[in-house]
Coordinates of C-alpha atoms (C1' of nucleotides) in Angstrom, one line a residue:
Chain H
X1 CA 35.9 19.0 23.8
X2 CA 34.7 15.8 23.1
X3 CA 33.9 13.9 19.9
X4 CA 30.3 13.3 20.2
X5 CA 29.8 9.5 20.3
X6 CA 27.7 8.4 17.0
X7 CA 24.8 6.5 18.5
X8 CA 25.0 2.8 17.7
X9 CA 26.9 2.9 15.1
X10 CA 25.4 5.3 12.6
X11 CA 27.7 6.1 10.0
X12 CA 28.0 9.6 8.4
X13 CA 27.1 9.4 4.8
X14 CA 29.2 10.6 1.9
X15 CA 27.8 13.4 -0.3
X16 CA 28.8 11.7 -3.6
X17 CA 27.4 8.3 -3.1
X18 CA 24.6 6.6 -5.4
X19 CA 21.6 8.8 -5.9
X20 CA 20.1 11.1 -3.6
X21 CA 20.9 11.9 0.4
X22 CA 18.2 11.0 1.8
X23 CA 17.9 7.5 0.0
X24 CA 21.8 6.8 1.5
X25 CA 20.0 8.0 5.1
X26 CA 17.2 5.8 4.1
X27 CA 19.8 3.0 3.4
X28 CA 21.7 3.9 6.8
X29 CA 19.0 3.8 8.9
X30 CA 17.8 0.8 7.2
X31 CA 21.3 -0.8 8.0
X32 CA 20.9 -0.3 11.7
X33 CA 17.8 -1.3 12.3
X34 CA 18.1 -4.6 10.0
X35 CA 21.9 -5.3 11.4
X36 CA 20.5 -5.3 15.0
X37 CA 22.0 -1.8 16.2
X38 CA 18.1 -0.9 17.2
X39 CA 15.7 -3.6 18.3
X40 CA 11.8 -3.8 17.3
X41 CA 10.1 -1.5 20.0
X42 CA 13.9 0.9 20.4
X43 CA 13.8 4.3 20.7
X44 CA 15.9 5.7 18.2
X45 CA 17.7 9.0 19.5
X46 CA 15.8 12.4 18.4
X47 CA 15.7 13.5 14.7
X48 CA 18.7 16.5 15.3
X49 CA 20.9 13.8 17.2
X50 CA 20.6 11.1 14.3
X51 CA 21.0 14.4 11.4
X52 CA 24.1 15.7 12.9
X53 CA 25.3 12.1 13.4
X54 CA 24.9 11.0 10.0
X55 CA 26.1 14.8 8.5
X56 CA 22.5 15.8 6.9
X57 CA 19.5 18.4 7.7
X58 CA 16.6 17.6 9.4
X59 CA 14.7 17.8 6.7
X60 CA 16.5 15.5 4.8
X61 CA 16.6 13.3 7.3
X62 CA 13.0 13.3 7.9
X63 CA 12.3 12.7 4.3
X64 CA 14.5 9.3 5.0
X65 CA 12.1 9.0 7.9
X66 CA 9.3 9.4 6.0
X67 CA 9.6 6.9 3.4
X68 CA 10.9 3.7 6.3
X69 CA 7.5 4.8 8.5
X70 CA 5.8 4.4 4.7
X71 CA 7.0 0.9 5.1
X72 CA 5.9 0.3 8.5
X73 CA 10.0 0.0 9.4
X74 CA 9.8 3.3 11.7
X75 CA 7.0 4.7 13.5
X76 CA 6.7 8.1 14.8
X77 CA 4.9 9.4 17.6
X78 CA 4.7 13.2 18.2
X79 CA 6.1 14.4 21.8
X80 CA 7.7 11.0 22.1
X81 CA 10.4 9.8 19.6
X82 CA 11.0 7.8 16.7
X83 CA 10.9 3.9 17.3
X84 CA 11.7 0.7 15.3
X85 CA 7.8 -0.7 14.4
X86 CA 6.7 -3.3 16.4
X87 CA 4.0 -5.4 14.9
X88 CA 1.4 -6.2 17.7
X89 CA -1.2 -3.3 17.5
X90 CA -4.4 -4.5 15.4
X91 CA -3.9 -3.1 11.6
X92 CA -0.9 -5.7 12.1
X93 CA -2.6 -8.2 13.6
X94 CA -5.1 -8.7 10.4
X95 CA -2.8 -7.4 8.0
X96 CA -2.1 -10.6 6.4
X97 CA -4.9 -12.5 7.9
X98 CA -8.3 -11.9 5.9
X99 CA -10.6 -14.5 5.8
X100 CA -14.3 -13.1 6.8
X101 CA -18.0 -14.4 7.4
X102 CA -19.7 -14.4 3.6
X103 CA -21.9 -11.6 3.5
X104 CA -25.0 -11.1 1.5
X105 CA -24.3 -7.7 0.2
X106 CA -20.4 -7.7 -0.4
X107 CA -19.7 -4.2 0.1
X108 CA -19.3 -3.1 3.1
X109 CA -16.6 -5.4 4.5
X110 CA -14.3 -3.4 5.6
X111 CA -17.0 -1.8 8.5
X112 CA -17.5 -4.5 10.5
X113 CA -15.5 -5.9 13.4
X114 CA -13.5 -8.2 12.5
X115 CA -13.2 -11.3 14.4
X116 CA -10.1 -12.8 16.0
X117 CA -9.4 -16.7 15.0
X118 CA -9.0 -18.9 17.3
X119 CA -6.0 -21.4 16.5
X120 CA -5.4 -24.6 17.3
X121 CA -1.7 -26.4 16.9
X122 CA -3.1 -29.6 15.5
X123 CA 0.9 -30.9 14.3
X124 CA 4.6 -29.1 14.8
X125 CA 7.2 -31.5 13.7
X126 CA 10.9 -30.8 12.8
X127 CA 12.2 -32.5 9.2
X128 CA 14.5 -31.8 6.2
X129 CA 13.3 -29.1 2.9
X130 CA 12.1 -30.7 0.3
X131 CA 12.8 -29.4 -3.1
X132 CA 9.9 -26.7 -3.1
X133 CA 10.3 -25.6 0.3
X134 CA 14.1 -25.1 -0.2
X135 CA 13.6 -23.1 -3.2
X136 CA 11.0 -20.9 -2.0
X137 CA 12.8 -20.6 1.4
X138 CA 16.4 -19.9 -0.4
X139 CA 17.5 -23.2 1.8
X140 CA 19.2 -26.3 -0.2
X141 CA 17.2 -29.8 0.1
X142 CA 17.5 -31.6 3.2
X143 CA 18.4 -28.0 5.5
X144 CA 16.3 -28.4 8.2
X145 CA 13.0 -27.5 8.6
X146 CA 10.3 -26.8 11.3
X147 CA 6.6 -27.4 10.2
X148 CA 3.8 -26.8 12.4
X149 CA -0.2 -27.1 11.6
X150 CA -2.9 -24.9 13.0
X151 CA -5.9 -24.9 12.7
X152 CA -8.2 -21.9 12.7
X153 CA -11.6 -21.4 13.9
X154 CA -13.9 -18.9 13.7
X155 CA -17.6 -18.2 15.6
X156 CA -16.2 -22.3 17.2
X157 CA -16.3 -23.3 13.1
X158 CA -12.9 -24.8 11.6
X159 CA -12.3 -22.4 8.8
X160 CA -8.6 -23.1 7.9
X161 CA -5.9 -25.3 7.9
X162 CA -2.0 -23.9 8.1
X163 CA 1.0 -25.7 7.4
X164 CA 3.8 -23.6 8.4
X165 CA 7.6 -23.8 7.0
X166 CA 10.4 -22.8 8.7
X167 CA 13.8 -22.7 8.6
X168 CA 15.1 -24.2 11.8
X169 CA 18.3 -22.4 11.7
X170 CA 16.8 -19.1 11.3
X171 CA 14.1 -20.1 13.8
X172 CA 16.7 -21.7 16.4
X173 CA 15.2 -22.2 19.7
X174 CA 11.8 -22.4 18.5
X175 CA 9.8 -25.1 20.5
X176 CA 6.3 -26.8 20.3
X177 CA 5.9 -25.2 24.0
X178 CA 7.5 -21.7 22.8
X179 CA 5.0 -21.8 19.8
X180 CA 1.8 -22.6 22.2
X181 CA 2.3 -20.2 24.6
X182 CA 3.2 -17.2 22.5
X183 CA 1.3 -14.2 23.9
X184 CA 0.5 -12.6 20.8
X185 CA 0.4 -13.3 17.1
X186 CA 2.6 -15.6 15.4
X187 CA 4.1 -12.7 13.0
X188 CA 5.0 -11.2 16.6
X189 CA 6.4 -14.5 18.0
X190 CA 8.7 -14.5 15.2
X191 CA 9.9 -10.6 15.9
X192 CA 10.1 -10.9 19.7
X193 CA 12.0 -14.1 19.8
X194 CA 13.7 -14.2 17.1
X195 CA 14.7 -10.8 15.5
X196 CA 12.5 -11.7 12.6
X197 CA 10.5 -8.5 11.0
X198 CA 7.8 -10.2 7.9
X199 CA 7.1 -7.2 6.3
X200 CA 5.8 -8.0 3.4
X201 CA 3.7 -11.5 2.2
X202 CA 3.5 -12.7 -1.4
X203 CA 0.6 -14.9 -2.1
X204 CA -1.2 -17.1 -4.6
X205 CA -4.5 -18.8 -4.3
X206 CA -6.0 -21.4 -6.4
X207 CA -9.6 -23.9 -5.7
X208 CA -8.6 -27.3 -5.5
X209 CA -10.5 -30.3 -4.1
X210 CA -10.2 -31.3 -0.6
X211 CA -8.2 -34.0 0.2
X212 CA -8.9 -36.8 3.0
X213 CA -6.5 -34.8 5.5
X214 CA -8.0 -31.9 4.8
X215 CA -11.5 -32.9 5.3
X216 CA -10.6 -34.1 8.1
X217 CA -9.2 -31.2 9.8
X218 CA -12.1 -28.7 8.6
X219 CA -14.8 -31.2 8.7
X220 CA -15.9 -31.0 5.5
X221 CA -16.0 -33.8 2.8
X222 CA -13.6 -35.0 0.6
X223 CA -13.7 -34.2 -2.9
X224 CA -15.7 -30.4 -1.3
X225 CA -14.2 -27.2 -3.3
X226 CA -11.4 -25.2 -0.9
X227 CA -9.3 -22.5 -1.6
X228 CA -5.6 -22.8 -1.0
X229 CA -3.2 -20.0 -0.6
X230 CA 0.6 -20.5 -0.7
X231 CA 2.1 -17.4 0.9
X232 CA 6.1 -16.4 1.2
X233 CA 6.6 -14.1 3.9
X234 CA 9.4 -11.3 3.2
X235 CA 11.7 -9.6 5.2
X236 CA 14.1 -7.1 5.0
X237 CA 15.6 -7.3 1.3
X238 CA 12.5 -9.4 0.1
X239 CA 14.5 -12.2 2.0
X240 CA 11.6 -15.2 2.4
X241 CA 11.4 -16.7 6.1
X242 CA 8.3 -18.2 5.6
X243 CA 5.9 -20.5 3.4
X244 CA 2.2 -21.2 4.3
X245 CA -0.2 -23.2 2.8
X246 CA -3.6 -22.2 4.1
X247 CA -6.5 -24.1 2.9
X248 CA -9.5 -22.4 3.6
X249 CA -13.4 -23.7 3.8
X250 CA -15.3 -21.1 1.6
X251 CA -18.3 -22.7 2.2
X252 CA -19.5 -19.8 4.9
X253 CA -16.3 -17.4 4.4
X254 CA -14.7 -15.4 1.9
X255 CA -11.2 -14.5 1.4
X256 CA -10.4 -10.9 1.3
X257 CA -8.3 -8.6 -0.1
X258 CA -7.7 -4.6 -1.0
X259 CA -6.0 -4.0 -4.0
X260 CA -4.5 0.0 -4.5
X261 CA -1.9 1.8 -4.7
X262 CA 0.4 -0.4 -7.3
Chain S
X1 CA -3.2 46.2 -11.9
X2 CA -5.4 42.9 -12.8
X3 CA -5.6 40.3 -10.4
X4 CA -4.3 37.4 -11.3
X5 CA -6.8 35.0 -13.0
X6 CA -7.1 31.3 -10.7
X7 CA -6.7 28.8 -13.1
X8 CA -9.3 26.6 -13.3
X9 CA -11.6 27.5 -10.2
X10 CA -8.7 26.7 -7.8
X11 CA -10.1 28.1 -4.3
X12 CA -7.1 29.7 -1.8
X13 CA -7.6 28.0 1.0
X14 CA -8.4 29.5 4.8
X15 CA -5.8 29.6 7.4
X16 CA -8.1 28.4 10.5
X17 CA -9.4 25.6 8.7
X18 CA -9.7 22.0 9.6
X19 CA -6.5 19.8 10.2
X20 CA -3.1 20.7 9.0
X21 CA -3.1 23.0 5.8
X22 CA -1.4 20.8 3.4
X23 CA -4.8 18.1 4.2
X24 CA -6.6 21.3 3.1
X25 CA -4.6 22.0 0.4
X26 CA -4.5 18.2 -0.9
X27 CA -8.5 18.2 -0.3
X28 CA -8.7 21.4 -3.2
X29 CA -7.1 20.0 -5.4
X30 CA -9.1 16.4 -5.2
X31 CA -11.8 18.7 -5.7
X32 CA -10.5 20.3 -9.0
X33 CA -9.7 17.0 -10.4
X34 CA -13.1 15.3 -9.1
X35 CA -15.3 18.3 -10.6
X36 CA -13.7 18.1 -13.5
X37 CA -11.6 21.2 -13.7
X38 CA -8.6 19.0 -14.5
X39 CA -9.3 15.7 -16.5
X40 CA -7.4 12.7 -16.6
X41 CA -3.9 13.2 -18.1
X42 CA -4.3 17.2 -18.2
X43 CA -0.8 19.3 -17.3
X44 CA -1.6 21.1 -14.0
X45 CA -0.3 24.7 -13.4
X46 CA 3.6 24.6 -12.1
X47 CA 4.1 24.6 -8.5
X48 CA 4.7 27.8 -7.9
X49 CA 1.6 28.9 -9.9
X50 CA -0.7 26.7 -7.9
X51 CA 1.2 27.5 -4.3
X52 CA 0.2 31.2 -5.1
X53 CA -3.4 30.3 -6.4
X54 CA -4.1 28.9 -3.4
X55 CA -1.9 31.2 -0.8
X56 CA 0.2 28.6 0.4
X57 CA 3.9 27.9 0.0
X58 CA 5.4 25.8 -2.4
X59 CA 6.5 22.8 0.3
X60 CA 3.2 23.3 1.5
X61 CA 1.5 22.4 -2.2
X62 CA 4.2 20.1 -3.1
X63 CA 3.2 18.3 0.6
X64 CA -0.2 17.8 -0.8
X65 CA 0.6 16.8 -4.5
X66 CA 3.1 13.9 -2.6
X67 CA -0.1 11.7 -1.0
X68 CA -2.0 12.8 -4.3
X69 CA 0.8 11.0 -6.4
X70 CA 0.6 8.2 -3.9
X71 CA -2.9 7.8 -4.1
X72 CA -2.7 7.6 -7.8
X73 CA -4.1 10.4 -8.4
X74 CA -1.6 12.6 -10.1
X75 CA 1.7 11.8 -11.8
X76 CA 4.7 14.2 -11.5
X77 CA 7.2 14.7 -14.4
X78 CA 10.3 16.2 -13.5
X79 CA 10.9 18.9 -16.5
X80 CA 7.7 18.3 -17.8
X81 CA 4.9 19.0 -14.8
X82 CA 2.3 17.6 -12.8
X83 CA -0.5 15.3 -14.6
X84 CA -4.0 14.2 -13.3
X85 CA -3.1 10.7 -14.0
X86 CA -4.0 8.3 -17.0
X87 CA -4.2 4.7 -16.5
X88 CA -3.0 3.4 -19.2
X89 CA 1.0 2.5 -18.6
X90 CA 1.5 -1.2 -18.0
X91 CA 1.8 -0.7 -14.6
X92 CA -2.0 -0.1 -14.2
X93 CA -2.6 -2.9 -16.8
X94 CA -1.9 -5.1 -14.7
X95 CA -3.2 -3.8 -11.2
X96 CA -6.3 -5.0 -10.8
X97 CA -5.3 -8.7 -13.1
X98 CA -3.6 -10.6 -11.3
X99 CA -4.1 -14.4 -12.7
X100 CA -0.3 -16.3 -13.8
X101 CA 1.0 -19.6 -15.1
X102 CA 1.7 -22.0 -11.9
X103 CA 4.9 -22.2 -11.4
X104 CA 6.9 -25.2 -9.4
X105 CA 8.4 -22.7 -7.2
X106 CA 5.9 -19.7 -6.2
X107 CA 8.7 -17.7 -5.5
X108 CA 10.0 -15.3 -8.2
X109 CA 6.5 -14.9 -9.2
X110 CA 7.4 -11.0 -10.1
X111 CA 10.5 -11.5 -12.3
X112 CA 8.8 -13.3 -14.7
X113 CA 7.1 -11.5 -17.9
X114 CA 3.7 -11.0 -17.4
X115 CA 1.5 -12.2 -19.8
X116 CA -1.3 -9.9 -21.7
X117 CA -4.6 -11.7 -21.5
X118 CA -6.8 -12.2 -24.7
X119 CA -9.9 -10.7 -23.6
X120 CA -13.5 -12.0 -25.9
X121 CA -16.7 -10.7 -25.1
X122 CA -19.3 -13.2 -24.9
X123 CA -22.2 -11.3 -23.8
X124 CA -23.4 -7.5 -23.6
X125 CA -26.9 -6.8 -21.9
X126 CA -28.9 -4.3 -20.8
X127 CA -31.0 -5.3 -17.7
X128 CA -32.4 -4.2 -14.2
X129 CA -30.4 -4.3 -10.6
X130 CA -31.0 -6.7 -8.8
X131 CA -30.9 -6.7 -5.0
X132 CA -27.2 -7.4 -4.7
X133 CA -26.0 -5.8 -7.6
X134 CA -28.1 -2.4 -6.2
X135 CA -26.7 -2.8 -3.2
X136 CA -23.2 -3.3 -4.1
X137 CA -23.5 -0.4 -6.6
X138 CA -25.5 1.5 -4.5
X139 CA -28.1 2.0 -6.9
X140 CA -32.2 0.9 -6.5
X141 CA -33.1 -2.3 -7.1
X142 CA -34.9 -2.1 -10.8
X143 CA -32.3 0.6 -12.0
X144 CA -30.7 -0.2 -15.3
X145 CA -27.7 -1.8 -15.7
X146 CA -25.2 -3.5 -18.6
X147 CA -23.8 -6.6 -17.7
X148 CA -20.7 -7.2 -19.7
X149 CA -19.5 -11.2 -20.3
X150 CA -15.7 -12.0 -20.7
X151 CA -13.9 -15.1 -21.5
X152 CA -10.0 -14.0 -20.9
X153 CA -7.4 -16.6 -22.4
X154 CA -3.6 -16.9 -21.4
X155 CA -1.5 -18.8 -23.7
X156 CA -4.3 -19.7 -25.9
X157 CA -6.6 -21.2 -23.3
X158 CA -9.4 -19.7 -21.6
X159 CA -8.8 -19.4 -18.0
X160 CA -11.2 -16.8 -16.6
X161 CA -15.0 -15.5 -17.3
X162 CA -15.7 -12.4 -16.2
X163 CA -19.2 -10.7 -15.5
X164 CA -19.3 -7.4 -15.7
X165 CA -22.2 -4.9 -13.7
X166 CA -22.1 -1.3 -14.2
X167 CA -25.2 1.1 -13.9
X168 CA -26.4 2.1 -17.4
X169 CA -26.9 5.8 -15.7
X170 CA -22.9 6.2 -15.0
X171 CA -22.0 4.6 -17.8
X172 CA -24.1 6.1 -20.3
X173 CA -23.2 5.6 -23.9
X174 CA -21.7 2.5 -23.5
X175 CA -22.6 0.4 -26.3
X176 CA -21.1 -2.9 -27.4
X177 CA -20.0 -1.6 -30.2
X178 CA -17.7 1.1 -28.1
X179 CA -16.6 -1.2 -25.9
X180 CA -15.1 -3.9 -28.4
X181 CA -13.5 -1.1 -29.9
X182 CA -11.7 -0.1 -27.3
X183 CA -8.1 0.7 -27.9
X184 CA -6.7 -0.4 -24.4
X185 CA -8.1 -1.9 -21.1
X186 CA -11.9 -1.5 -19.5
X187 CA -10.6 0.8 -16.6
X188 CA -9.3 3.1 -19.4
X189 CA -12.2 3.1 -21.3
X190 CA -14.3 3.9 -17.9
X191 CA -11.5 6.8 -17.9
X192 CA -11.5 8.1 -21.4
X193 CA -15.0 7.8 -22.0
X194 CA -16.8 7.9 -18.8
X195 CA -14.3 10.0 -17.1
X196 CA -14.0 7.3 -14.3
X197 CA -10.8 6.9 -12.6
X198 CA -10.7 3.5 -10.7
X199 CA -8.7 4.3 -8.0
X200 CA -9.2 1.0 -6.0
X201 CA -10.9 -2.3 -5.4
X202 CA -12.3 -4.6 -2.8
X203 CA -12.0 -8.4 -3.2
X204 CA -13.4 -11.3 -1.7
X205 CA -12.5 -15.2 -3.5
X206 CA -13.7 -18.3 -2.9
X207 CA -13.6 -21.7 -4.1
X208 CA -17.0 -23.3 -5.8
X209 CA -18.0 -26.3 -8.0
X210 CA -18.8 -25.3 -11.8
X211 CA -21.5 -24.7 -12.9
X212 CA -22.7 -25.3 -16.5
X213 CA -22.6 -21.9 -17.6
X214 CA -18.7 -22.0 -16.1
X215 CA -17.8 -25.4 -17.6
X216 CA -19.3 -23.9 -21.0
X217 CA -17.4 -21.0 -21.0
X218 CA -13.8 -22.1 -19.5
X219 CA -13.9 -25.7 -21.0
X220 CA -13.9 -27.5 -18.2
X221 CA -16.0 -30.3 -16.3
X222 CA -19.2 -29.9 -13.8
X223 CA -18.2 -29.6 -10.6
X224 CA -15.1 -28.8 -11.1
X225 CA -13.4 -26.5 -8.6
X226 CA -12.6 -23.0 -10.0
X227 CA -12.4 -19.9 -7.9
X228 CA -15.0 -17.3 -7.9
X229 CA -13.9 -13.6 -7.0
X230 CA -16.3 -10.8 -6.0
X231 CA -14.8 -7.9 -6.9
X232 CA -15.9 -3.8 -6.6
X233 CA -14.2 -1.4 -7.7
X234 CA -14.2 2.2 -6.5
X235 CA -13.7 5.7 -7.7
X236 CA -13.0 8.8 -5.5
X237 CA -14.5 8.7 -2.1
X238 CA -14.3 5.0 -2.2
X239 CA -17.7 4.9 -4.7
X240 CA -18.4 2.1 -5.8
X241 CA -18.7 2.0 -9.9
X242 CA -18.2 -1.7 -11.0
X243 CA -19.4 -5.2 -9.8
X244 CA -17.0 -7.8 -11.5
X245 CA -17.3 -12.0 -10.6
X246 CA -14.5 -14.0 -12.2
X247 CA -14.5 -17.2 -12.4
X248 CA -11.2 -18.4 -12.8
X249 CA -9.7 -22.1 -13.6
X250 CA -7.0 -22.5 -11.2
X251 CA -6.2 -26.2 -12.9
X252 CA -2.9 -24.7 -14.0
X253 CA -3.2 -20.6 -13.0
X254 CA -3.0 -19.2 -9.9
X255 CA -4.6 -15.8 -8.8
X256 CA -1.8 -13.6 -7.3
X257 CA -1.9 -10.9 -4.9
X258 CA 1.4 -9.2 -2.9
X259 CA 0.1 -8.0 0.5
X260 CA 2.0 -5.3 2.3
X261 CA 2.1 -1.9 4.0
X262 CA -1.7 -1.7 6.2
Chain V
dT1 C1' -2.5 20.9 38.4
dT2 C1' 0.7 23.5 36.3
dC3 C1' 4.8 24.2 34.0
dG4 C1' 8.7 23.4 31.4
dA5 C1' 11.7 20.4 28.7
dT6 C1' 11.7 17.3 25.0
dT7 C1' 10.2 15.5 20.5
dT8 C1' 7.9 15.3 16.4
dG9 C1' 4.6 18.0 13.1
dT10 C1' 3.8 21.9 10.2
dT11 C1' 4.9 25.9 7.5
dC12 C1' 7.7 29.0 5.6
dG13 C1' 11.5 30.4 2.5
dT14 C1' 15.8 30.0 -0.3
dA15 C1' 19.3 27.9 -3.1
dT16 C1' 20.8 24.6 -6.2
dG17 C1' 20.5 20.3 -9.1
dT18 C1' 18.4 17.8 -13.0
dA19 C1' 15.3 16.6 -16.7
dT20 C1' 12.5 18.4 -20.5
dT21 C1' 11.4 21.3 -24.3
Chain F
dT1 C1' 21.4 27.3 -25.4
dA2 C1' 17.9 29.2 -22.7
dA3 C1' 13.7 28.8 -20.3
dT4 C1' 10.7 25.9 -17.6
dA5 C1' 9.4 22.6 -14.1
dC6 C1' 10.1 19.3 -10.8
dA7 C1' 13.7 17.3 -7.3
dT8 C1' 16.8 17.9 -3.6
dA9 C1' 18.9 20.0 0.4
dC10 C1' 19.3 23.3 3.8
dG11 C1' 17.5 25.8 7.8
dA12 C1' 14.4 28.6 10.8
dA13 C1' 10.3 29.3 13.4
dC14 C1' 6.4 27.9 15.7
dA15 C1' 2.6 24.4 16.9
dA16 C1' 1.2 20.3 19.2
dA17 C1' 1.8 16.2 21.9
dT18 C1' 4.1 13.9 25.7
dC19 C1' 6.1 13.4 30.0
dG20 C1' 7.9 14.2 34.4
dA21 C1' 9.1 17.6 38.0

DNA sequence: TTCGATTTGTTCGTATGTATT
DNA sequence: TAATACATACGAACAAATCGA
């Protein structure tokens, strides 16, 4: 007769607590994932095993379920198990990368295949936040930073330039030679090494004239019309971990986007 | 003994049909809205009245209505019902504009007060598709078309010019006259008038010098850099019903967009 | 290859809570 | 207050996918 052990730490929740069950699941399983109890790529035990753990139905567990795979937290797998997302497969790969060759008929973007850039480190340099890069990173002035330039190149064309921000703390360990020979995508990079999930990007774009550095990374001339797009990647509890400034050559690409679903 | 009327040519659906029933189920009822059987912001039948129209159980139907709410499609009302949904509540307003003030620190974009634009028409013309426009629209090149002209002002200065390209044949009836008058925004006059629902749109910017027409319009210089933005919007079954280029004068507006979830 | 155990996916039904009219 | 309609929660049974013996 023994207590069955509650699997890493997953706490039963209280039938009176704020709004429905399966949001305080929802906020449960959250928990656990976010406070490390399951990595990126875990297995999380079977839905009846986590339902009588927490005290709930399976259904209302699954509705938990439901809404975390929604948000690419969890993803399912019939026959196999429930696991903490891991972003490496393609729809994750692109998902906040979506510059494309102009086309002459602008529909049907979405069909083709879509290429994959080739990047370049062309500058990674530790420093201190400046005033804008502290506030949009929640650091105070002077924390410091890591900020690395790429460059990215598509059918052997520079397209855009990125100048990644960091914060070296939450990015401890990361190196010029880590950063070069990541295996995968740089979104990954941050996950596999350090614990970081972006799940969501904020973004604003504006034209602007290109400067003399920027002309000479894309090869363009000064003074040419580029787009630049300063993106906050979010984490768990919209927390930022990221700011990119990409300026982009729209000479021969577009920048894309799908807009639905509010 | 009379057997119970279906309301509004809802079909029961078959037991051995293609993928799981609740697809079949949410396929029905796209149909009913799409044909017309339900218009926008019409009351559906209660849930149990369409579970037994269509021979299904209620979790089944309520299964389907879920991704239809999701998709936009329908709105649900606790105590009140299930609604084919109007577009017309701010947060459609705003879906599909997404231009705002710069700001010094691009992060708490969202938490500020969005803005409503002043919208002046500057141009209404009746005309024949051109090869792009046909192509986009999926229409024949000569077919007729209005092409609508915007100048939209934030703050009292004119930031954006918007071109308009509808075929005459979907949109038949619209006169200038009817669409000055229109009591709330153009997606909701495509919806009220038209019986159009924009469900979604594909977008593709990029930064160009201005032109004279642009300068003209937005107030600003030749040459320069504003941001052009292709954009198509679609109805159900991703058709395409709108061509739209903005221009937009990024000098001290950004274009916004919050990427997430595939 | 086959079979069985495991795990999620689907469908059903019922009871109760909550918002609206 | 009563009736209506959606929201939540529970649980059972079977289907389908996966994996290893």
């Amino acid at each position: 007769m023994t207590s069955p052990v509650r699997p890493h730490g997953l706490q039963r929740v209280a039938a009176g607590g704020p709004g429905p069950l399966y949001r305080q699941v929802k906020r449960e399983l959250q928990r656990v994932v976010e406070s490390g109890g399951y990595g990126p790529g875990d297995n999380l035990p079977n839905e009846s095993v986590i339902a009588q753990a927490l005290g709930v139905s399976i259904g209302t567990l699954r509705k938990a379920v439901d809404e975390l795979v929604h948000e690419h937290v969890l993803v399912r797998h019939q026959g196999k198990g429930t696991f903490v997302a891991l972003h490496t497969d393609d729809r994750f790969l692109f998902q906040f990368f979506h510059v494309e060759p102009r086309e002459e008929f602008p529909l049907e973007a979405s069909l083709r295949e879509r290429e994959y850039p080739q990047v370049d480190c062309v500058g990674f340099a530790r420093g201190r936040a400046d005033e804008v890069e502290a506030a949009v990173l929640r650091l105070h002035p002077g924390d410091p930073v890591v900020r690395i330039d790429n460059r990215l190149s598509l059918g052997g064309r520079a397209v855009v330039h990125d100048r990644l921000v960091v914060s070296a703390h939450t990015f401890k360990g990361l190196t010029e030679q880590r950063f070069l020979s990541r295996p995968s995508t740089i979104y990954n990079l941050y996950q596999t090494d350090h614990g970081i999930t972006v799940l969501r990007a904020r973004e604003r774009a504006r034209a602007v004239s290109a400067g003399r550095e920027t002309a000479r990374i894309l090869g363009v001339a000064v003074g040419v019309p580029v787009l630049e797009v300063h993106r906050v990647a979010l984490t768990f509890g919209d927390k930022p971990v990221e700011y990119r400034i990409s300026t982009i050559n729209t000479a021969a690409h577009d920048y894309v986007s799908l807009l639905s679903k509010g």
